[in-house]
mmCIF file of C-alpha atoms in Angstrom:
data_model
loop_
_atom_site.group_PDB
_atom_site.id
_atom_site.type_symbol
_atom_site.label_atom_id
_atom_site.label_comp_id
_atom_site.label_asym_id
_atom_site.label_seq_id
_atom_site.Cartn_x
_atom_site.Cartn_y
_atom_site.Cartn_z
ATOM 1 C CA MET A 1 88.538 90.644 120.516
ATOM 2 C CA ASP A 2 87.626 90.120 116.575
ATOM 3 C CA GLY A 3 87.983 93.644 115.195
ATOM 4 C CA SER A 4 84.346 94.300 114.174
ATOM 5 C CA GLN A 5 83.882 96.990 116.380
ATOM 6 C CA PHE A 6 85.982 99.126 114.332
ATOM 7 C CA THR A 7 84.612 101.029 111.310
ATOM 8 C CA GLN A 8 86.124 101.737 108.184
ATOM 9 C CA THR A 9 86.120 105.370 108.729
ATOM 10 C CA GLN A 10 88.496 105.226 111.444
ATOM 11 C CA TYR A 11 91.917 106.679 111.226
ATOM 12 C CA ARG A 12 90.122 108.962 108.205
ATOM 13 C CA ASN A 13 91.242 112.336 109.822
ATOM 14 C CA THR A 14 95.109 111.266 109.199
ATOM 15 C CA ALA A 15 94.792 110.831 105.371
ATOM 16 C CA PRO A 16 96.731 113.160 103.578
ATOM 17 C CA ALA A 17 94.655 115.782 101.434
ATOM 18 C CA ARG A 18 94.140 114.654 98.046
ATOM 19 C CA GLU A 19 95.144 116.462 95.107
ATOM 20 C CA SER A 20 92.707 117.908 92.433
ATOM 21 C CA ALA A 21 92.188 115.699 89.317
ATOM 22 C CA ALA A 22 94.358 118.223 87.428
ATOM 23 C CA ASP A 23 97.084 117.876 89.972
ATOM 24 C CA ALA A 24 97.008 114.282 90.205
ATOM 25 C CA GLU A 25 97.505 114.353 86.335
ATOM 26 C CA ALA A 26 100.543 116.671 86.330
ATOM 27 C CA ILE A 27 101.993 114.487 89.219
ATOM 28 C CA VAL A 28 101.490 110.999 87.348
ATOM 29 C CA THR A 29 103.254 112.992 84.274
ATOM 30 C CA GLU A 30 105.889 114.398 85.998
ATOM 31 C CA LEU A 31 106.800 111.179 87.605
ATOM 32 C CA GLU A 32 106.203 109.435 84.595
ATOM 33 C CA ASN A 33 108.837 111.509 82.708
ATOM 34 C CA ARG A 34 111.565 111.181 85.370
ATOM 35 C CA GLY A 35 111.309 107.196 84.666
ATOM 36 C CA ARG A 36 108.838 106.787 87.719
ATOM 37 C CA THR A 37 106.101 104.301 87.275
ATOM 38 C CA ALA A 38 102.480 104.043 88.562
ATOM 39 C CA ARG A 39 103.710 101.754 91.457
ATOM 40 C CA PHE A 40 105.915 104.178 92.743
ATOM 41 C CA VAL A 41 103.392 107.043 92.816
ATOM 42 C CA LEU A 42 101.153 104.581 94.887
ATOM 43 C CA ARG A 43 104.073 103.704 97.083
ATOM 44 C CA ASP A 44 104.591 107.265 97.643
ATOM 45 C CA ARG A 45 100.840 108.192 98.328
ATOM 46 C CA THR A 46 100.416 105.470 100.833
ATOM 47 C CA ARG A 47 103.940 105.656 102.590
ATOM 48 C CA GLU A 48 102.364 107.183 105.782
ATOM 49 C CA GLU A 49 99.748 104.563 106.034
ATOM 50 C CA HIS A 50 102.146 101.921 105.493
ATOM 51 C CA GLU A 51 104.686 103.342 108.185
ATOM 52 C CA ALA A 52 101.430 103.643 110.437
ATOM 53 C CA THR A 53 100.621 100.053 109.896
ATOM 54 C CA GLU A 54 104.170 98.946 110.540
ATOM 55 C CA ALA A 55 104.211 100.960 113.632
ATOM 56 C CA ALA A 56 100.771 99.382 114.881
ATOM 57 C CA PHE A 57 102.688 95.896 114.787
ATOM 58 C CA ALA A 58 105.734 97.019 116.345
ATOM 59 C CA PRO A 59 104.627 95.789 119.756
ATOM 60 C CA PHE A 60 104.718 92.369 118.709
ATOM 61 C CA ASP A 61 108.078 90.497 119.577
ATOM 62 C CA LEU A 62 107.733 87.482 117.367
ATOM 63 C CA GLU A 63 110.404 85.468 119.384
ATOM 64 C CA ASN A 64 107.335 85.466 122.255
ATOM 65 C CA ILE A 65 105.001 82.775 121.161
ATOM 66 C CA ASP A 66 102.115 84.554 122.771
ATOM 67 C CA HIS A 67 102.856 87.229 120.587
ATOM 68 C CA TYR A 68 103.414 85.456 117.677
ATOM 69 C CA ARG A 69 100.033 84.101 117.990
ATOM 70 C CA ALA A 70 98.661 87.289 118.409
ATOM 71 C CA PHE A 71 100.246 88.587 115.360
ATOM 72 C CA LEU A 72 99.000 86.002 113.288
ATOM 73 C CA THR A 73 95.523 86.400 114.941
ATOM 74 C CA ALA A 74 95.435 90.134 113.852
ATOM 75 C CA HIS A 75 96.358 89.055 110.160
ATOM 76 C CA ALA A 76 93.639 86.608 110.164
ATOM 77 C CA MET A 77 91.162 89.260 111.045
ATOM 78 C CA ALA A 78 91.694 91.146 107.995
ATOM 79 C CA LEU A 79 92.946 88.682 105.303
ATOM 80 C CA PRO A 80 90.150 86.316 104.394
ATOM 81 C CA ARG A 81 87.483 88.770 103.460
ATOM 82 C CA LEU A 82 90.086 90.845 101.478
ATOM 83 C CA GLU A 83 91.455 87.894 99.828
ATOM 84 C CA LEU A 84 87.933 86.645 98.761
ATOM 85 C CA ARG A 85 87.137 90.159 97.318
ATOM 86 C CA VAL A 86 89.901 90.009 94.874
ATOM 87 C CA THR A 87 89.841 86.844 93.809
ATOM 88 C CA GLY A 88 89.530 86.399 89.932
ATOM 89 C CA LEU A 89 90.158 90.248 89.635
ATOM 90 C CA GLY A 90 93.320 92.400 89.152
ATOM 91 C CA TRP A 91 96.544 90.647 88.671
ATOM 92 C CA GLN A 92 96.073 86.967 87.273
ATOM 93 C CA GLY A 93 99.126 85.490 89.088
ATOM 94 C CA TRP A 94 97.663 86.478 92.438
ATOM 95 C CA HIS A 95 97.119 83.696 94.775
ATOM 96 C CA PRO A 96 95.852 83.533 98.480
ATOM 97 C CA ARG A 97 97.681 83.096 101.753
ATOM 98 C CA TYR A 98 94.980 82.704 104.120
ATOM 99 C CA PRO A 99 95.242 78.592 104.068
ATOM 100 C CA ARG A 100 98.716 78.926 105.204
ATOM 101 C CA LEU A 101 98.053 81.350 107.807
ATOM 102 C CA ALA A 102 95.032 79.244 108.934
ATOM 103 C CA ASP A 103 97.651 76.265 109.221
ATOM 104 C CA ASP A 104 99.885 77.923 111.199
ATOM 105 C CA LEU A 105 97.147 78.900 113.871
ATOM 106 C CA ALA A 106 95.851 75.313 113.732
ATOM 107 C CA ALA A 107 99.609 74.423 114.482
ATOM 108 C CA LEU A 108 99.479 76.419 117.227
ATOM 109 C CA GLY A 109 96.157 75.668 118.842
ATOM 110 C CA ILE A 110 94.512 79.015 118.054
ATOM 111 C CA PRO A 111 91.065 79.129 116.665
ATOM 112 C CA LEU A 112 90.504 81.501 113.462
ATOM 113 C CA PRO A 113 89.060 84.821 114.572
ATOM 114 C CA ALA A 114 85.868 86.440 113.322
ATOM 115 C CA PRO A 115 87.064 88.018 109.766
ATOM 116 C CA MET A 116 86.344 91.737 109.652
ATOM 117 C CA ILE A 117 83.733 92.967 107.308
ATOM 118 C CA ALA A 118 86.007 93.842 103.890
ATOM 119 C CA PHE A 119 85.146 97.150 101.897
ATOM 120 C CA SER A 120 83.661 96.446 98.201
ATOM 121 C CA VAL A 121 86.261 95.918 95.795
ATOM 122 C CA THR A 122 86.058 96.479 92.091
ATOM 123 C CA PRO A 123 88.079 95.267 89.070
ATOM 124 C CA VAL A 124 90.035 98.803 89.565
ATOM 125 C CA THR A 125 90.453 98.775 93.282
ATOM 126 C CA ALA A 126 91.489 95.020 93.362
ATOM 127 C CA TRP A 127 94.928 96.662 92.193
ATOM 128 C CA GLY A 128 95.243 98.536 95.233
ATOM 129 C CA VAL A 129 94.475 95.542 97.804
ATOM 130 C CA GLN A 130 96.692 93.429 95.920
ATOM 131 C CA TYR A 131 99.394 95.853 95.955
ATOM 132 C CA VAL A 132 99.262 95.784 99.748
ATOM 133 C CA LEU A 133 98.959 92.012 99.904
ATOM 134 C CA GLU A 134 101.975 91.016 97.603
ATOM 135 C CA GLY A 135 103.846 93.491 99.325
ATOM 136 C CA SER A 136 103.277 92.038 102.730
ATOM 137 C CA ARG A 137 104.915 88.751 100.936
ATOM 138 C CA LEU A 138 108.232 90.779 100.893
ATOM 139 C CA GLY A 139 108.043 91.715 104.330
ATOM 140 C CA GLY A 140 106.921 88.406 105.565
ATOM 141 C CA ARG A 141 110.434 87.025 104.559
ATOM 142 C CA VAL A 142 112.258 89.569 107.040
ATOM 143 C CA LEU A 143 109.948 88.382 109.699
ATOM 144 C CA SER A 144 110.050 84.639 109.325
ATOM 145 C CA ASP A 145 114.022 84.851 110.058
ATOM 146 C CA ARG A 146 113.085 86.131 113.688
ATOM 147 C CA LEU A 147 111.008 83.157 114.565
ATOM 148 C CA PRO A 148 112.797 80.767 116.787
ATOM 149 C CA ALA A 149 113.203 77.189 115.104
ATOM 150 C CA GLY A 150 110.370 74.911 114.920
ATOM 151 C CA THR A 151 107.668 77.738 114.963
ATOM 152 C CA PRO A 152 105.248 77.162 112.229
ATOM 153 C CA ARG A 153 105.719 79.620 109.765
ATOM 154 C CA ARG A 154 104.039 78.831 106.475
ATOM 155 C CA TYR A 155 102.227 82.114 106.238
ATOM 156 C CA LEU A 156 105.554 83.925 106.584
ATOM 157 C CA SER A 157 107.850 81.698 104.629
ATOM 158 C CA PRO A 158 108.514 83.396 100.907
ATOM 159 C CA ASP A 159 107.705 81.229 98.163
ATOM 160 C CA PRO A 160 110.792 80.223 95.914
ATOM 161 C CA ASP A 161 109.969 82.556 93.054
ATOM 162 C CA MET A 162 108.669 85.512 95.201
ATOM 163 C CA GLY A 163 111.037 87.971 93.795
ATOM 164 C CA GLY A 164 110.026 86.965 90.049
ATOM 165 C CA ASN A 165 106.409 87.106 91.253
ATOM 166 C CA TRP A 166 106.691 90.646 92.637
ATOM 167 C CA GLN A 167 108.154 91.958 89.586
ATOM 168 C CA SER A 168 105.442 90.278 87.580
ATOM 169 C CA PHE A 169 102.944 92.087 89.715
ATOM 170 C CA CYS A 170 104.624 95.685 89.319
ATOM 171 C CA ALA A 171 104.697 95.306 85.643
ATOM 172 C CA ALA A 172 101.072 93.973 85.342
ATOM 173 C CA PHE A 173 100.230 96.913 87.650
ATOM 174 C CA ASP A 174 101.980 99.712 85.566
ATOM 175 C CA ASP A 175 100.456 98.144 82.437
ATOM 176 C CA ALA A 176 96.906 98.195 83.776
ATOM 177 C CA CYS A 177 97.201 101.890 85.090
ATOM 178 C CA THR A 178 94.742 104.176 82.686
ATOM 179 C CA GLY A 179 95.526 107.512 84.421
ATOM 180 C CA ALA A 180 95.002 109.767 87.418
ATOM 181 C CA ASP A 181 91.331 108.548 88.263
ATOM 182 C CA TRP A 182 92.358 104.977 87.941
ATOM 183 C CA LEU A 183 95.347 105.861 90.554
ATOM 184 C CA ASP A 184 92.813 107.607 92.666
ATOM 185 C CA GLU A 185 90.633 104.649 93.160
ATOM 186 C CA VAL A 186 93.557 102.372 93.766
ATOM 187 C CA THR A 187 95.167 104.399 96.270
ATOM 188 C CA ASP A 188 91.886 104.439 98.406
ATOM 189 C CA ALA A 189 91.902 100.827 98.124
ATOM 190 C CA ALA A 190 95.648 100.124 99.135
ATOM 191 C CA ILE A 191 94.913 103.064 102.058
ATOM 192 C CA ASP A 192 91.811 101.105 103.060
ATOM 193 C CA THR A 193 93.761 97.807 103.057
ATOM 194 C CA PHE A 194 96.554 99.000 105.242
ATOM 195 C CA ARG A 195 93.989 100.412 107.578
ATOM 196 C CA ALA A 196 92.260 96.877 107.958
ATOM 197 C CA PHE A 197 95.295 95.280 109.054
ATOM 198 C CA ARG A 198 95.969 98.118 111.340
ATOM 199 C CA ARG A 199 92.814 97.467 113.192
ATOM 200 C CA GLY A 200 93.515 93.969 113.606
ATOM 201 C CA ALA A 201 96.810 94.926 115.348
ATOM 202 C CA VAL A 202 95.287 97.453 117.560
ATOM 203 C CA ALA A 203 92.593 94.824 118.459
ATOM 204 C CA MET A 204 95.483 92.144 119.420
ATOM 205 C CA THR A 205 97.921 94.744 120.962
ATOM 206 C CA GLU A 206 95.413 94.889 123.706
ATOM 207 C CA ASP A 207 95.977 91.310 124.641
ATOM 208 C CA LEU A 208 99.809 91.302 124.869
ATOM 209 C CA ARG A 209 101.466 90.169 127.714
#
């Protein structure tokens, strides 16, 4: 199952109500006055989608090789076209991980799945996509520790400078924010990115044994 049967409008009924432009601007101002930054506003706005995506991947037992193959396949459905869309946009320090994912699947004898069709990305919304992709690198470090010895893990293995890269991304993200409208666009893109990975998880969960 390649995930292409899912539409981008799926899960839309679970999205939280959006504020008016005036309310959003007030929220941003209030949070900034408390020492909060645009990144934390985005984190709060996407918390439910983040948690729902983590829940969708919860059935995958990474100590089970079949589950691990399915986990990587789910990511390989969503990742390539998202990465292609944001290449050259947003944070200039960003780099793709799909080649590592493809290497792991090849080492496990699994063909690459057909990628999902990605939503359109602009120079603004690229920041929302990259927020999710960069955050997933942090989660990958935890997941990598769960894998049995000898399991191919290039995709989940952390870069030596991962912590510094995350801080650099966050600083660039906050500098790029131009206000409430910018955050609205970025929030929508981050939510769509979480949902893309969730569609992959749902598709592959059906194949778990």
